PDB file of C-alpha atoms in Angstrom:
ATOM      1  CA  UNK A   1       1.756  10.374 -22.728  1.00 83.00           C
ATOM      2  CA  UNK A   2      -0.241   8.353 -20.230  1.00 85.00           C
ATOM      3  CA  UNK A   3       1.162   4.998 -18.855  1.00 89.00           C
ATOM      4  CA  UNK A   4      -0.879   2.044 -17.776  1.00 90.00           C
ATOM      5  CA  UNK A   5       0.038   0.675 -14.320  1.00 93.00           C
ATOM      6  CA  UNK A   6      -1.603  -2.849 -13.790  1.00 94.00           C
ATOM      7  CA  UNK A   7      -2.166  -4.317 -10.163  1.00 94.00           C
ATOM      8  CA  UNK A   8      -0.804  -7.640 -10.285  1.00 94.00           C
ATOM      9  CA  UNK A   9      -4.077  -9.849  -8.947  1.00 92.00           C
ATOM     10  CA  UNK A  10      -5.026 -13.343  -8.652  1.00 92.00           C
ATOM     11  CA  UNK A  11      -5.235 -12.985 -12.325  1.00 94.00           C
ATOM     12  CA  UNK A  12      -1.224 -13.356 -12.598  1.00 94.00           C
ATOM     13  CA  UNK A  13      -1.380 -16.759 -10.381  1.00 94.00           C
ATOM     14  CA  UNK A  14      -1.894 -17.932 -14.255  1.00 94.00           C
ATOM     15  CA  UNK A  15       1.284 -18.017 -16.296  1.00 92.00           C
ATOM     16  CA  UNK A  16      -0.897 -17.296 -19.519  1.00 95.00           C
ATOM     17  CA  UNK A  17      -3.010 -14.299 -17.954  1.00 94.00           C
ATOM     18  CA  UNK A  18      -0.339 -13.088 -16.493  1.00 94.00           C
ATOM     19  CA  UNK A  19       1.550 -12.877 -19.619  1.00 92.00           C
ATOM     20  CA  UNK A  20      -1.141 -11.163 -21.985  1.00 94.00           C
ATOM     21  CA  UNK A  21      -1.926  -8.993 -19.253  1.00 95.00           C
ATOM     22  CA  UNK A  22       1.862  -7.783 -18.921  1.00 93.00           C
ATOM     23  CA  UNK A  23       2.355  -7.460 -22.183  1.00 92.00           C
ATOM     24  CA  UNK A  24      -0.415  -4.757 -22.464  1.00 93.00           C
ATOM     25  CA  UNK A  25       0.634  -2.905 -19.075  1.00 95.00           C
ATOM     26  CA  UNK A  26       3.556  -0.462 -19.281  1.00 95.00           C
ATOM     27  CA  UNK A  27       4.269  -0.963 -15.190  1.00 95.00           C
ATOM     28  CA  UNK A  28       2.813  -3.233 -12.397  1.00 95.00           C
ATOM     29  CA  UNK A  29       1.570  -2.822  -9.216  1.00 95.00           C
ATOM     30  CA  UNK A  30       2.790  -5.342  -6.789  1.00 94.00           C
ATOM     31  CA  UNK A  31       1.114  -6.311  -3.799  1.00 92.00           C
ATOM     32  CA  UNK A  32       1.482  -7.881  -0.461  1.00 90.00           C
ATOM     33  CA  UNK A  33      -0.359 -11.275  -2.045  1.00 90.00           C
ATOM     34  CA  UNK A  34       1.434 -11.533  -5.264  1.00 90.00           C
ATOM     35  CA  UNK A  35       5.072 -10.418  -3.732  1.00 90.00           C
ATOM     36  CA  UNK A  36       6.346 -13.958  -4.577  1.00 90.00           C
ATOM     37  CA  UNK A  37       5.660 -13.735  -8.307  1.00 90.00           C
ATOM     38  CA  UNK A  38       8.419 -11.401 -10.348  1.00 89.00           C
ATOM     39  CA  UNK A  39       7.910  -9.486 -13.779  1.00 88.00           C
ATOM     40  CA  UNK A  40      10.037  -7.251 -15.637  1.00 86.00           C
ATOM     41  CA  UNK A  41       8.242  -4.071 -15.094  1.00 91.00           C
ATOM     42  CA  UNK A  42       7.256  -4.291 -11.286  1.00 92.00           C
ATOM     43  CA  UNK A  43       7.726  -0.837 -10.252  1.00 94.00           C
ATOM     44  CA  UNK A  44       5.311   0.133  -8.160  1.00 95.00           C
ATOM     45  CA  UNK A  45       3.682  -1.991  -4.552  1.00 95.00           C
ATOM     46  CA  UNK A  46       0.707  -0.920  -3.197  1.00 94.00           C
ATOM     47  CA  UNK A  47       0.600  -1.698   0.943  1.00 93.00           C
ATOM     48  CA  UNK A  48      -2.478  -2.349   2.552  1.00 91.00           C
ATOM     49  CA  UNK A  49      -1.303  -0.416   5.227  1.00 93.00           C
ATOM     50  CA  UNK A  50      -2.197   2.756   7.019  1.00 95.00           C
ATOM     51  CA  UNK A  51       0.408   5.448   5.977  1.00 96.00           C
ATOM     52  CA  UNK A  52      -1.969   7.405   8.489  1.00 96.00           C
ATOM     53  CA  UNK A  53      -1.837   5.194  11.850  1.00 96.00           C
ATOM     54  CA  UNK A  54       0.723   4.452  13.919  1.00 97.00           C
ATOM     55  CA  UNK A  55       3.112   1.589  12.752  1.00 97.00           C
ATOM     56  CA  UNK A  56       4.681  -1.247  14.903  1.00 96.00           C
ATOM     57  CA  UNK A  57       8.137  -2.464  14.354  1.00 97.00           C
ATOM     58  CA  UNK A  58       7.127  -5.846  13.476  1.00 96.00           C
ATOM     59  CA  UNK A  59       5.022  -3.679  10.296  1.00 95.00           C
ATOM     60  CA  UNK A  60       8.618  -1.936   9.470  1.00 97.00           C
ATOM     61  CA  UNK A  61      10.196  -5.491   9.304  1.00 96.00           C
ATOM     62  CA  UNK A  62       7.928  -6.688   7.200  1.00 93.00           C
ATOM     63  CA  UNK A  63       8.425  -3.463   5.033  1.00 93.00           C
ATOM     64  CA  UNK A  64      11.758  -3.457   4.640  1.00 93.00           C
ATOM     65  CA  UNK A  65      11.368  -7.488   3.544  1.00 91.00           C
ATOM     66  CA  UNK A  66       9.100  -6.546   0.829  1.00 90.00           C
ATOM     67  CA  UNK A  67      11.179  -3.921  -0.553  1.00 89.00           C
ATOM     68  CA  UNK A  68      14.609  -4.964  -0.401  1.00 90.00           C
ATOM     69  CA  UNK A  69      13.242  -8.578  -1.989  1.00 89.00           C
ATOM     70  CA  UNK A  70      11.737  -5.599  -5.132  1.00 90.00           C
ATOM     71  CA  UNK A  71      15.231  -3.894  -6.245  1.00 87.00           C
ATOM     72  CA  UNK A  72      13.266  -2.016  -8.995  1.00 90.00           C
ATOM     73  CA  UNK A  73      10.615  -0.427  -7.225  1.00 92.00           C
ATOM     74  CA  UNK A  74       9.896   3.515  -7.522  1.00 93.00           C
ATOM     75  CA  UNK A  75       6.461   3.960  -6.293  1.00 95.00           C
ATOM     76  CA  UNK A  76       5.056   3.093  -2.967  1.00 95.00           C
ATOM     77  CA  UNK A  77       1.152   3.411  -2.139  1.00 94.00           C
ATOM     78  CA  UNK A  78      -0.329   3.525   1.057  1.00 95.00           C
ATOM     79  CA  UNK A  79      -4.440   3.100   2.477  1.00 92.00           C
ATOM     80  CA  UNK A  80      -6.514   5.232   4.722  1.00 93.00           C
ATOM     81  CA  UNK A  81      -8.905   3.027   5.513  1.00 93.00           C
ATOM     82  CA  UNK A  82     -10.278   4.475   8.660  1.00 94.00           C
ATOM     83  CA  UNK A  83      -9.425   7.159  11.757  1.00 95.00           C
ATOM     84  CA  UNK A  84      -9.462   4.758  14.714  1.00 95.00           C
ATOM     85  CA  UNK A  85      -6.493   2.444  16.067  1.00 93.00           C
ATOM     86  CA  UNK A  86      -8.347  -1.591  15.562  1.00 92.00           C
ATOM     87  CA  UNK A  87      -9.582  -2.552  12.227  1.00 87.00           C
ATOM     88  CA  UNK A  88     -12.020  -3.679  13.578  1.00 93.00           C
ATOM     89  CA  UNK A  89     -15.088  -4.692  10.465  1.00 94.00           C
ATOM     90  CA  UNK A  90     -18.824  -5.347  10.716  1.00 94.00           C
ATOM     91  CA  UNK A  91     -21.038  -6.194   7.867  1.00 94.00           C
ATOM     92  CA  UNK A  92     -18.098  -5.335   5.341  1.00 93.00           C
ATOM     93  CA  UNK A  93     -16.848  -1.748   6.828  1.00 93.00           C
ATOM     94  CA  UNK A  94     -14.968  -0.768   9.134  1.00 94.00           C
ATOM     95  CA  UNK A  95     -16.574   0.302  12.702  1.00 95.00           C
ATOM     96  CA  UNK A  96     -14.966   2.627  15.247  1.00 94.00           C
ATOM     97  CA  UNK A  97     -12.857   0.571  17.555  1.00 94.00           C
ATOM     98  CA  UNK A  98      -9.798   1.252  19.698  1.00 93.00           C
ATOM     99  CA  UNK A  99      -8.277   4.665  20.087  1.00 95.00           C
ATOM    100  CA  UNK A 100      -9.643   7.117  17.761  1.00 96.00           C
ATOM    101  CA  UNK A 101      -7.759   9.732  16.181  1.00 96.00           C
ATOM    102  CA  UNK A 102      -8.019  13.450  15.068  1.00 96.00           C
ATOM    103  CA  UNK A 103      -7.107  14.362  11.896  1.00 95.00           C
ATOM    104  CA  UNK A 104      -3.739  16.211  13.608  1.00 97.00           C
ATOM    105  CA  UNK A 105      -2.496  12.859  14.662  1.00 97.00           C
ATOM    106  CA  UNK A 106      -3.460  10.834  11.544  1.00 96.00           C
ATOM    107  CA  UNK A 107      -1.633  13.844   9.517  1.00 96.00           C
ATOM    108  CA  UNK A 108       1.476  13.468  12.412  1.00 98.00           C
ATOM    109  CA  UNK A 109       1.581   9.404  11.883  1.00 97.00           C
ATOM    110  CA  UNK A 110       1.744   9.785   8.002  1.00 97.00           C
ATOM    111  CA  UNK A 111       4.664  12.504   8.466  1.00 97.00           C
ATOM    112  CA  UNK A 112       6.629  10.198  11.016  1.00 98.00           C
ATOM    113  CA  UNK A 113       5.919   6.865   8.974  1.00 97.00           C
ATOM    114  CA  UNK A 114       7.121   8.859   5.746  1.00 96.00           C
ATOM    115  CA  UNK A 115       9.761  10.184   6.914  1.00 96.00           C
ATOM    116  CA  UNK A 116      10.924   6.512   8.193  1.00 96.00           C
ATOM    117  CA  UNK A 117      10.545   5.305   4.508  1.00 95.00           C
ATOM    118  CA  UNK A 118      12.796   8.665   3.130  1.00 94.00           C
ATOM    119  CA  UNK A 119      15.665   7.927   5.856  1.00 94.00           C
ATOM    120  CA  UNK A 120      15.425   4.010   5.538  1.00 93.00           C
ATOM    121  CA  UNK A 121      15.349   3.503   1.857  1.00 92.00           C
ATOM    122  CA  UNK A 122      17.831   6.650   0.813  1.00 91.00           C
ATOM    123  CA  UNK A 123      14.880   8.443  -0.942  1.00 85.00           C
ATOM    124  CA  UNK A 124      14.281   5.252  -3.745  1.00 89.00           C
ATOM    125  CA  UNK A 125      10.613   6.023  -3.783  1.00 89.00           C
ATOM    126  CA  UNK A 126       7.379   8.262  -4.465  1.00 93.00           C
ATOM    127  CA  UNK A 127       5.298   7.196  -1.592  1.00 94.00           C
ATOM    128  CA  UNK A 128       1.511   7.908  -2.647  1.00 93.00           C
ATOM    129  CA  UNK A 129      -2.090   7.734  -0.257  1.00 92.00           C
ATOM    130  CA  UNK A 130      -4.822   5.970  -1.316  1.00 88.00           C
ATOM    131  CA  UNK A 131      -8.156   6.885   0.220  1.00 78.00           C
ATOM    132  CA  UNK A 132     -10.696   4.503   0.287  1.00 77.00           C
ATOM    133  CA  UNK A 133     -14.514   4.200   0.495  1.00 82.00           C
ATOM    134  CA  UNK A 134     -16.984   6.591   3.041  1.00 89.00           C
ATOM    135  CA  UNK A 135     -19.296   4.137   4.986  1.00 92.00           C
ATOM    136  CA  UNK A 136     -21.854   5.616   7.682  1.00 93.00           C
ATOM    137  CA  UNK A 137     -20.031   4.496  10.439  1.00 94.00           C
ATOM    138  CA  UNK A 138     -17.598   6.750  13.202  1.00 93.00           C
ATOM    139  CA  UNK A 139     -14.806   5.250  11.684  1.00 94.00           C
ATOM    140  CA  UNK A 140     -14.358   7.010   8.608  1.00 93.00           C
ATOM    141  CA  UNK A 141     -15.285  10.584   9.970  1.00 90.00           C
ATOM    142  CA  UNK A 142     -11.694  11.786   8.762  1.00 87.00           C
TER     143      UNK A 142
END
């Protein structure tokens, strides 16, 4: 049987929204702008990080913030927004800026910064990849 996983939005910033909206979700979706709010079913938390860049320690901090604050979580999503170091955007996409990477080293940074998330947090999770739009533009050749 399918399940319906709900992102927790702006939407849930209203105690009546949220709670019609819960109520018809089996699971939510935290994020990184709704982390303050708490529901029942808050399994999941979708980063708007790069699973396939490098990550700095202050990102790993703020990681391991955001998931020890969630006890119940099971799921973690990642992006893949682009294959180049800056985020850097232009007219709503992202443009080629900073070091650019090969689709080796993108697969090599999203081994390494799994593998941190396995040996950190015991195993707790699923860790997913979200890929996001194609745009004409050098940085989303991979």
């Amino acid at each position: 049987m399918h399940k319906i996983v709900t992102p927790v939005s702006h939407l849930f910033f209203n105690k009546k929204n949220a709670n019609i909206i819960a109520k018809h979700s089996d699971y939510l979706e935290i994020r990184e702008r709704t982390i303050d709010l708490s529901f029942e079913n808050e399994v999941f938390f979708h980063c708007d990080e790069d699973l396939t860049l490098p990550w700095s320690k202050s990102l790993k901090i703020k990681l391991e913030k955001i998931i020890n604050k969630k006890k119940k979580l099971k799921y973690i999503s990642f992006q893949s927004t682009r294959c180049c170091a800056n985020g850097l955007i232009k007219n709503k996409v992202y443009v080629l800026s900073g070091k650019k990477f090969s689709k080796n080293e993108m697969i090599k940074e999203a081994k390494k910064n799994t593998l941190w998330i396995k040996k950190k947090f015991k195993n707790r999770f699923r860790i997913g990849l979200e890929n996001n739009n194609y745009y004409p533009t050098k940085a989303y050749d991979i």
